Amino acid sequence: ACRHCREALIPERHRMIDAVGLGGRCDFAAPQLRCQVEGIADDAIGAAPREDRFLQHHLVLGAVRKCLQDLAVGPDQKLYASEGYTIRQLNLAEKTLTVIPALAKLNQTIIATSLSFNPAGNLCFTYPAKNQIFEIDASGAMKIIGGSGTDSGQSSAFGKTVSPRVIRHISDGRTIIVDNNMLRQLNADGSITDIAGALSNDPATDGAATTARFVNIKGISSDSKGNIFVVENNRGGQVRQTLKDGTTRLYAGSFTEWGNTDGMLTEARFICPSSVTRDDKENLYIADSCTNAIRMITKEGKAYTLKVQWATPDGKQYQVLPGPFHIVWSAGKLYVYGDSNNSLNGALFQIPLN
């Protein structure tokens, strides 16, 4: 049976693996979990995912002590997470999220929210409380590279921002920030260029550059050509696409209808899309926190829901990812942070796709 018939093809034999424990406690997770996930993946010759193709994947899960603000992949292909006042690196071998010594200068006055690595390999992050954007090099030296706030008495002469909540370095070399309900470009000199959207409370609408309107942007990603994908949680759950010339259009989902329906682009429905990432084959992956689901949109425009199944050591079975909020792709794997009840506890999942 196919996914659209709501029956997953479950292999007769399942390989169970020990989970990576990340410390702390969680209502739905504990160290030493043994997990598995069913989903769509490419076959051995790299063909595009399709409805009748289901391969077994493995899911790694562990409790996380605090709420993770964002996930990012470094030039070393390792996973980094912002955890408020600290930035940590995922260490699969030691089953921990460890504080990076070079980032130890991040102190108790600066909260790293969104993370992204620039082409030079330096980590950049946003600090919305003071409308600032920082860069940290490999030595740990930290400097302000954008924003309108101040820090440690040092005034900022950069372009004005309102609330830079998300930062991403996209495929064409641009640095894109989500500032309130706008997409803006952070230039090398710290100046800001408006790309799409406006600082308004108007309903979400498509259009050219700043005539378009966004509402409640949750995350962004890009394709290999530099087109930007935006996920919003508005009157409906939608994915928008902003082309390089600034033109914005509805890409998937609906402006007016919520749902958890698979299908072609605007036939698909979402409820609470909270994060988006892209793999090396131009497929998009979207975390939908309200439906506890990971949705995949292939480069051909087909939207699927990845089938998930995992078990605790005491035999309890689950078929959803609890409250997925952040998602990032790296080297054939998805990393997903989930929080089932918006508390300060959560879990980090690893889903190999190949």
Tab-separated table of C-alpha atoms in Angstrom:
chain	number	residue	atom	x	y	z
A	1	ALA	CA	0.000	0.000	0.000
A	2	CYS	CA	1.153	3.547	-0.592
A	3	ARG	CA	1.483	6.452	1.805
A	4	HIS	CA	-1.610	8.143	0.364
A	5	CYS	CA	-3.607	5.035	1.281
A	6	ARG	CA	-2.376	5.651	4.840
A	7	GLU	CA	-0.606	2.294	5.056
A	8	ALA	CA	3.176	2.301	5.349
A	9	LEU	CA	5.228	-0.555	3.978
A	10	ILE	CA	6.918	-1.841	7.120
A	11	PRO	CA	9.863	-4.188	6.598
A	12	GLU	CA	9.473	-7.583	8.273
A	13	ARG	CA	12.723	-7.208	10.165
A	14	HIS	CA	13.747	-4.078	12.037
A	15	ARG	CA	17.247	-3.268	13.087
A	16	MET	CA	17.168	-1.643	16.539
A	17	ILE	CA	19.975	0.622	17.688
A	18	ASP	CA	20.820	2.339	20.951
A	19	ALA	CA	19.886	5.995	21.097
A	20	VAL	CA	22.117	8.923	21.836
A	21	GLY	CA	21.277	10.272	25.278
A	22	LEU	CA	21.724	14.021	25.640
A	23	GLY	CA	21.180	14.355	29.380
A	24	GLY	CA	18.343	15.821	31.408
A	25	ARG	CA	14.765	14.643	31.574
A	26	CYS	CA	11.824	14.563	29.240
A	27	ASP	CA	8.232	13.396	29.585
A	28	PHE	CA	8.428	11.179	26.518
A	29	ALA	CA	12.100	10.273	26.303
A	30	ALA	CA	14.885	8.735	28.326
A	31	PRO	CA	18.507	7.737	27.748
A	32	GLN	CA	19.117	4.371	26.087
A	33	LEU	CA	16.032	4.581	23.868
A	34	ARG	CA	16.001	2.146	20.986
A	35	CYS	CA	14.287	3.672	17.999
A	36	GLN	CA	13.466	3.353	14.343
A	37	VAL	CA	11.779	5.424	11.679
A	38	GLU	CA	10.066	4.550	8.426
A	39	GLY	CA	10.193	7.079	5.598
A	40	ILE	CA	10.756	7.798	1.944
A	41	ALA	CA	14.339	7.917	0.709
A	42	ASP	CA	16.310	7.679	-2.483
A	43	ASP	CA	17.169	4.241	-3.753
A	44	ALA	CA	20.669	3.018	-4.465
A	45	ILE	CA	20.880	4.684	-7.876
A	46	GLY	CA	19.740	8.075	-6.590
A	47	ALA	CA	16.272	8.147	-8.130
A	48	ALA	CA	13.824	10.691	-6.758
A	49	PRO	CA	11.583	9.621	-3.844
A	50	ARG	CA	8.248	8.246	-4.953
A	51	GLU	CA	5.003	7.068	-3.413
A	52	ASP	CA	5.780	3.348	-3.473
A	53	ARG	CA	9.344	3.589	-2.226
A	54	PHE	CA	9.814	3.084	1.539
A	55	LEU	CA	13.187	2.360	3.088
A	56	GLN	CA	13.973	1.726	6.721
A	57	HIS	CA	15.693	4.561	8.545
A	58	HIS	CA	16.964	4.807	12.094
A	59	LEU	CA	16.064	7.444	14.612
A	60	VAL	CA	18.347	8.568	17.401
A	61	LEU	CA	16.663	10.231	20.348
A	62	GLY	CA	17.797	11.647	23.673
A	63	ALA	CA	16.570	14.058	26.299
A	64	VAL	CA	17.755	17.671	26.145
A	65	ARG	CA	17.926	19.726	29.304
A	66	LYS	CA	16.884	23.066	27.910
A	67	CYS	CA	14.920	24.466	25.020
A	68	LEU	CA	17.076	24.658	21.910
A	69	GLN	CA	16.629	27.899	19.993
A	70	ASP	CA	18.057	26.719	16.661
A	71	LEU	CA	20.226	24.142	14.912
A	72	ALA	CA	23.006	24.732	12.389
A	73	VAL	CA	25.550	22.637	10.510
A	74	GLY	CA	29.164	23.798	10.649
A	75	PRO	CA	31.854	23.545	7.953
A	76	ASP	CA	33.012	20.385	9.753
A	77	GLN	CA	29.543	18.895	9.056
A	78	LYS	CA	28.897	18.705	12.793
A	79	LEU	CA	25.698	19.908	14.379
A	80	TYR	CA	25.585	23.019	16.546
A	81	ALA	CA	22.715	24.140	18.754
A	82	SER	CA	21.896	27.435	20.432
A	83	GLU	CA	20.723	26.906	23.962
A	84	GLY	CA	20.092	30.437	25.166
A	85	TYR	CA	23.320	31.661	26.725
A	86	THR	CA	25.401	28.806	25.324
A	87	ILE	CA	26.193	27.274	21.935
A	88	ARG	CA	26.858	23.548	21.920
A	89	GLN	CA	28.165	20.924	19.518
A	90	LEU	CA	26.538	17.528	19.170
A	91	ASN	CA	28.997	14.791	20.041
A	92	LEU	CA	27.505	11.493	18.901
A	93	ALA	CA	30.438	9.451	20.189
A	94	GLU	CA	30.084	10.768	23.738
A	95	LYS	CA	26.308	11.129	23.538
A	96	THR	CA	26.387	14.759	24.664
A	97	LEU	CA	25.856	18.339	23.581
A	98	THR	CA	29.129	19.941	24.625
A	99	VAL	CA	29.986	23.620	24.985
A	100	ILE	CA	32.599	24.611	22.398
A	101	PRO	CA	35.663	26.188	24.108
A	102	ALA	CA	36.115	28.698	21.286
A	103	LEU	CA	32.555	29.894	21.928
A	104	ALA	CA	32.944	30.196	25.685
A	105	LYS	CA	32.976	34.008	25.459
A	106	LEU	CA	29.253	33.924	24.871
A	107	ASN	CA	28.278	35.241	28.282
A	108	GLN	CA	25.176	35.604	30.443
A	109	THR	CA	24.180	38.901	28.809
A	110	ILE	CA	23.892	37.711	25.202
A	111	ILE	CA	21.305	35.180	24.087
A	112	ALA	CA	22.020	33.395	20.809
A	113	THR	CA	18.746	32.716	19.035
A	114	SER	CA	19.242	31.778	15.371
A	115	LEU	CA	22.521	30.255	14.116
A	116	SER	CA	24.191	30.122	10.701
A	117	PHE	CA	27.745	29.633	9.421
A	118	ASN	CA	29.057	32.080	6.836
A	119	PRO	CA	31.228	31.078	3.827
A	120	ALA	CA	34.371	31.766	5.883
A	121	GLY	CA	33.280	29.142	8.398
A	122	ASN	CA	32.517	31.619	11.159
A	123	LEU	CA	29.389	31.238	13.257
A	124	CYS	CA	26.835	34.050	13.114
A	125	PHE	CA	23.843	34.437	15.376
A	126	THR	CA	21.011	36.826	16.081
A	127	TYR	CA	20.260	38.551	19.379
A	128	PRO	CA	16.710	39.919	18.908
A	129	ALA	CA	16.457	41.497	22.370
A	130	LYS	CA	18.972	44.142	21.287
A	131	ASN	CA	18.357	43.886	17.539
A	132	GLN	CA	21.893	42.708	16.895
A	133	ILE	CA	23.731	40.158	14.776
A	134	PHE	CA	27.076	38.729	15.911
A	135	GLU	CA	29.934	36.792	14.336
A	136	ILE	CA	32.333	34.464	16.174
A	137	ASP	CA	35.529	33.305	14.505
A	138	ALA	CA	37.462	30.098	15.201
A	139	SER	CA	39.473	31.759	17.981
A	140	GLY	CA	36.330	32.775	19.825
A	141	ALA	CA	36.629	36.480	18.980
A	142	MET	CA	33.144	37.955	18.788
A	143	LYS	CA	31.993	41.120	17.037
A	144	ILE	CA	28.770	42.832	16.005
A	145	ILE	CA	28.209	42.637	12.250
A	146	GLY	CA	24.715	44.084	11.974
A	147	GLY	CA	21.730	45.485	13.741
A	148	SER	CA	20.685	48.661	15.483
A	149	GLY	CA	21.255	47.875	19.151
A	150	THR	CA	24.233	48.349	21.443
A	151	ASP	CA	26.404	46.004	23.488
A	152	SER	CA	28.883	46.741	26.287
A	153	GLY	CA	28.624	50.442	25.598
A	154	GLN	CA	29.709	50.051	21.976
A	155	SER	CA	27.287	51.804	19.649
A	156	SER	CA	26.347	50.162	16.395
A	157	ALA	CA	26.585	52.103	13.146
A	158	PHE	CA	24.981	49.369	11.075
A	159	GLY	CA	21.715	49.358	9.218
A	160	LYS	CA	18.605	49.441	11.367
A	161	THR	CA	16.744	46.274	12.239
A	162	VAL	CA	13.523	45.790	14.161
A	163	SER	CA	13.812	42.217	15.420
A	164	PRO	CA	16.285	39.954	13.544
A	165	ARG	CA	14.925	36.553	14.581
A	166	VAL	CA	16.360	34.255	11.896
A	167	ILE	CA	19.649	34.313	10.004
A	168	ARG	CA	20.672	32.056	7.129
A	169	HIS	CA	23.618	32.110	4.730
A	170	ILE	CA	22.103	30.825	1.520
A	171	SER	CA	23.533	29.095	-1.523
A	172	ASP	CA	24.257	32.194	-3.636
A	173	GLY	CA	26.412	33.764	-0.901
A	174	ARG	CA	23.834	36.169	0.516
A	175	THR	CA	23.144	36.538	4.208
A	176	ILE	CA	19.388	36.647	4.760
A	177	ILE	CA	17.688	37.670	7.978
A	178	VAL	CA	14.058	37.511	8.970
A	179	ASP	CA	13.341	40.892	10.543
A	180	ASN	CA	9.810	40.955	11.887
A	181	ASN	CA	7.780	40.059	8.752
A	182	MET	CA	10.426	40.993	6.215
A	183	LEU	CA	13.186	39.211	4.352
A	184	ARG	CA	16.265	41.411	4.417
A	185	GLN	CA	19.834	41.025	3.217
A	186	LEU	CA	22.721	41.743	5.571
A	187	ASN	CA	25.571	43.184	3.514
A	188	ALA	CA	29.291	42.889	4.242
A	189	ASP	CA	29.473	46.478	5.510
A	190	GLY	CA	26.580	45.894	7.922
A	191	SER	CA	24.027	47.734	5.829
A	192	ILE	CA	20.591	46.244	5.233
A	193	THR	CA	18.825	45.725	1.893
A	194	ASP	CA	15.100	44.965	1.850
A	195	ILE	CA	14.234	41.925	-0.287
A	196	ALA	CA	10.578	41.136	0.299
A	197	GLY	CA	7.776	41.906	2.715
A	198	ALA	CA	7.173	44.950	4.870
A	199	LEU	CA	6.956	45.997	8.508
A	200	SER	CA	3.187	45.751	8.636
A	201	ASN	CA	0.337	43.666	9.972
A	202	ASP	CA	-1.299	43.213	6.574
A	203	PRO	CA	-2.586	39.755	5.553
A	204	ALA	CA	-0.158	37.470	3.744
A	205	THR	CA	-0.164	38.244	0.027
A	206	ASP	CA	2.083	37.478	-2.930
A	207	GLY	CA	3.739	40.181	-4.958
A	208	ALA	CA	6.927	41.836	-6.129
A	209	ALA	CA	9.603	42.625	-3.546
A	210	THR	CA	8.276	44.827	-0.726
A	211	THR	CA	4.704	44.735	-2.039
A	212	ALA	CA	4.474	41.131	-0.811
A	213	ARG	CA	3.368	40.528	2.764
A	214	PHE	CA	4.435	37.840	5.211
A	215	VAL	CA	2.780	36.925	8.502
A	216	ASN	CA	4.424	35.035	11.353
A	217	ILE	CA	7.515	33.736	9.551
A	218	LYS	CA	8.898	30.681	11.322
A	219	GLY	CA	11.864	29.672	9.192
A	220	ILE	CA	13.658	29.973	5.862
A	221	SER	CA	15.871	27.909	3.572
A	222	SER	CA	17.003	28.195	-0.048
A	223	ASP	CA	17.549	26.111	-3.148
A	224	SER	CA	20.831	25.857	-5.044
A	225	LYS	CA	19.893	28.878	-7.198
A	226	GLY	CA	19.381	31.234	-4.257
A	227	ASN	CA	15.585	31.213	-4.266
A	228	ILE	CA	14.284	31.432	-0.696
A	229	PHE	CA	11.637	29.223	0.878
A	230	VAL	CA	9.669	30.688	3.777
A	231	VAL	CA	7.385	28.793	6.171
A	232	GLU	CA	4.586	30.719	7.867
A	233	ASN	CA	1.987	29.891	10.471
A	234	ASN	CA	-0.893	32.184	9.603
A	235	ARG	CA	-4.613	31.617	8.867
A	236	GLY	CA	-3.349	28.563	7.036
A	237	GLY	CA	0.013	26.840	7.073
A	238	GLN	CA	1.975	27.751	3.982
A	239	VAL	CA	5.323	27.602	2.252
A	240	ARG	CA	6.232	30.673	0.208
A	241	GLN	CA	8.957	31.067	-2.371
A	242	THR	CA	10.854	34.320	-2.880
A	243	LEU	CA	12.794	34.408	-6.138
A	244	LYS	CA	16.126	36.192	-6.491
A	245	ASP	CA	14.395	39.255	-7.957
A	246	GLY	CA	12.238	39.522	-4.821
A	247	THR	CA	9.022	38.183	-6.311
A	248	THR	CA	7.120	36.157	-3.712
A	249	ARG	CA	4.531	33.497	-4.452
A	250	LEU	CA	2.635	30.762	-2.643
A	251	TYR	CA	4.647	27.572	-3.141
A	252	ALA	CA	2.795	24.957	-1.077
A	253	GLY	CA	-0.123	24.870	1.333
A	254	SER	CA	-2.861	27.466	1.591
A	255	PHE	CA	-3.429	31.003	2.855
A	256	THR	CA	-6.814	30.061	4.292
A	257	GLU	CA	-6.918	26.328	5.068
A	258	TRP	CA	-5.087	24.244	7.643
A	259	GLY	CA	-4.649	20.504	7.427
A	260	ASN	CA	-2.354	17.513	7.318
A	261	THR	CA	-2.877	16.486	3.710
A	262	ASP	CA	-0.295	15.211	1.246
A	263	GLY	CA	-0.423	16.177	-2.406
A	264	MET	CA	1.072	18.409	-5.062
A	265	LEU	CA	2.242	21.801	-3.720
A	266	THR	CA	-0.866	23.937	-3.157
A	267	GLU	CA	-3.003	20.804	-2.821
A	268	ALA	CA	-1.038	19.913	0.311
A	269	ARG	CA	-2.053	21.313	3.689
A	270	PHE	CA	-0.023	22.200	6.761
A	271	ILE	CA	-1.008	23.370	10.238
A	272	CYS	CA	2.015	24.702	12.115
A	273	PRO	CA	5.089	24.640	9.854
A	274	SER	CA	7.871	25.735	12.176
A	275	SER	CA	11.144	25.105	10.328
A	276	VAL	CA	12.401	24.176	6.860
A	277	THR	CA	15.608	22.732	5.423
A	278	ARG	CA	16.847	21.420	2.055
A	279	ASP	CA	18.940	18.422	1.085
A	280	ASP	CA	21.478	18.117	-1.722
A	281	LYS	CA	18.824	16.888	-4.167
A	282	GLU	CA	16.625	19.997	-3.812
A	283	ASN	CA	14.037	18.250	-1.611
A	284	LEU	CA	12.534	20.315	1.202
A	285	TYR	CA	11.808	19.021	4.710
A	286	ILE	CA	9.372	20.847	6.957
A	287	ALA	CA	8.780	20.368	10.670
A	288	ASP	CA	5.054	20.706	11.441
A	289	SER	CA	4.876	20.994	15.214
A	290	CYS	CA	1.075	20.801	15.567
A	291	THR	CA	0.805	17.488	13.708
A	292	ASN	CA	4.022	16.034	15.178
A	293	ALA	CA	5.153	15.381	11.622
A	294	ILE	CA	8.042	15.843	9.232
A	295	ARG	CA	6.793	16.729	5.770
A	296	MET	CA	8.863	16.338	2.643
A	297	ILE	CA	8.372	18.253	-0.607
A	298	THR	CA	10.296	16.729	-3.483
A	299	LYS	CA	11.866	18.865	-6.177
A	300	GLU	CA	8.997	17.710	-8.395
A	301	GLY	CA	6.544	19.299	-5.958
A	302	LYS	CA	5.056	16.258	-4.229
A	303	ALA	CA	4.408	16.652	-0.501
A	304	TYR	CA	4.726	13.573	1.713
A	305	THR	CA	4.546	12.851	5.423
A	306	LEU	CA	7.450	10.778	6.705
A	307	LYS	CA	6.255	7.729	8.599
A	308	VAL	CA	7.879	7.480	12.030
A	309	GLN	CA	7.941	4.608	14.502
A	310	TRP	CA	10.046	4.272	17.635
A	311	ALA	CA	9.895	2.412	20.929
A	312	THR	CA	11.058	2.898	24.516
A	313	PRO	CA	12.924	0.124	26.339
A	314	ASP	CA	9.755	-0.780	28.237
A	315	GLY	CA	7.973	-1.469	24.964
A	316	LYS	CA	5.907	1.685	24.505
A	317	GLN	CA	5.406	2.406	20.822
A	318	TYR	CA	5.184	5.851	19.222
A	319	GLN	CA	4.466	6.838	15.636
A	320	VAL	CA	5.031	10.590	15.801
A	321	LEU	CA	7.920	12.937	16.500
A	322	PRO	CA	6.820	14.924	19.553
A	323	GLY	CA	6.440	18.607	18.678
A	324	PRO	CA	9.191	19.068	16.047
A	325	PHE	CA	10.297	22.711	16.047
A	326	HIS	CA	13.719	22.882	14.368
A	327	ILE	CA	15.028	20.827	11.476
A	328	VAL	CA	18.318	20.830	9.564
A	329	TRP	CA	19.837	18.530	6.938
A	330	SER	CA	23.477	17.473	6.894
A	331	ALA	CA	25.310	14.778	4.937
A	332	GLY	CA	22.327	12.523	4.368
A	333	LYS	CA	20.782	13.007	7.796
A	334	LEU	CA	17.979	15.088	9.239
A	335	TYR	CA	18.371	16.495	12.728
A	336	VAL	CA	15.127	17.437	14.411
A	337	TYR	CA	14.556	19.095	17.770
A	338	GLY	CA	11.165	18.344	19.295
A	339	ASP	CA	9.390	19.533	22.411
A	340	SER	CA	6.086	17.862	23.171
A	341	ASN	CA	4.658	20.525	25.470
A	342	ASN	CA	6.608	23.740	24.834
A	343	SER	CA	8.390	23.185	28.159
A	344	LEU	CA	12.102	23.581	28.818
A	345	ASN	CA	12.589	19.892	28.062
A	346	GLY	CA	12.834	18.322	24.654
A	347	ALA	CA	14.556	15.735	22.508
A	348	LEU	CA	16.927	15.681	19.577
A	349	PHE	CA	16.310	13.206	16.760
A	350	GLN	CA	18.702	12.004	14.071
A	351	ILE	CA	17.158	10.498	10.940
A	352	PRO	CA	19.546	9.025	8.345
A	353	LEU	CA	17.914	9.267	4.923
A	354	ASN	CA	20.300	7.228	2.773
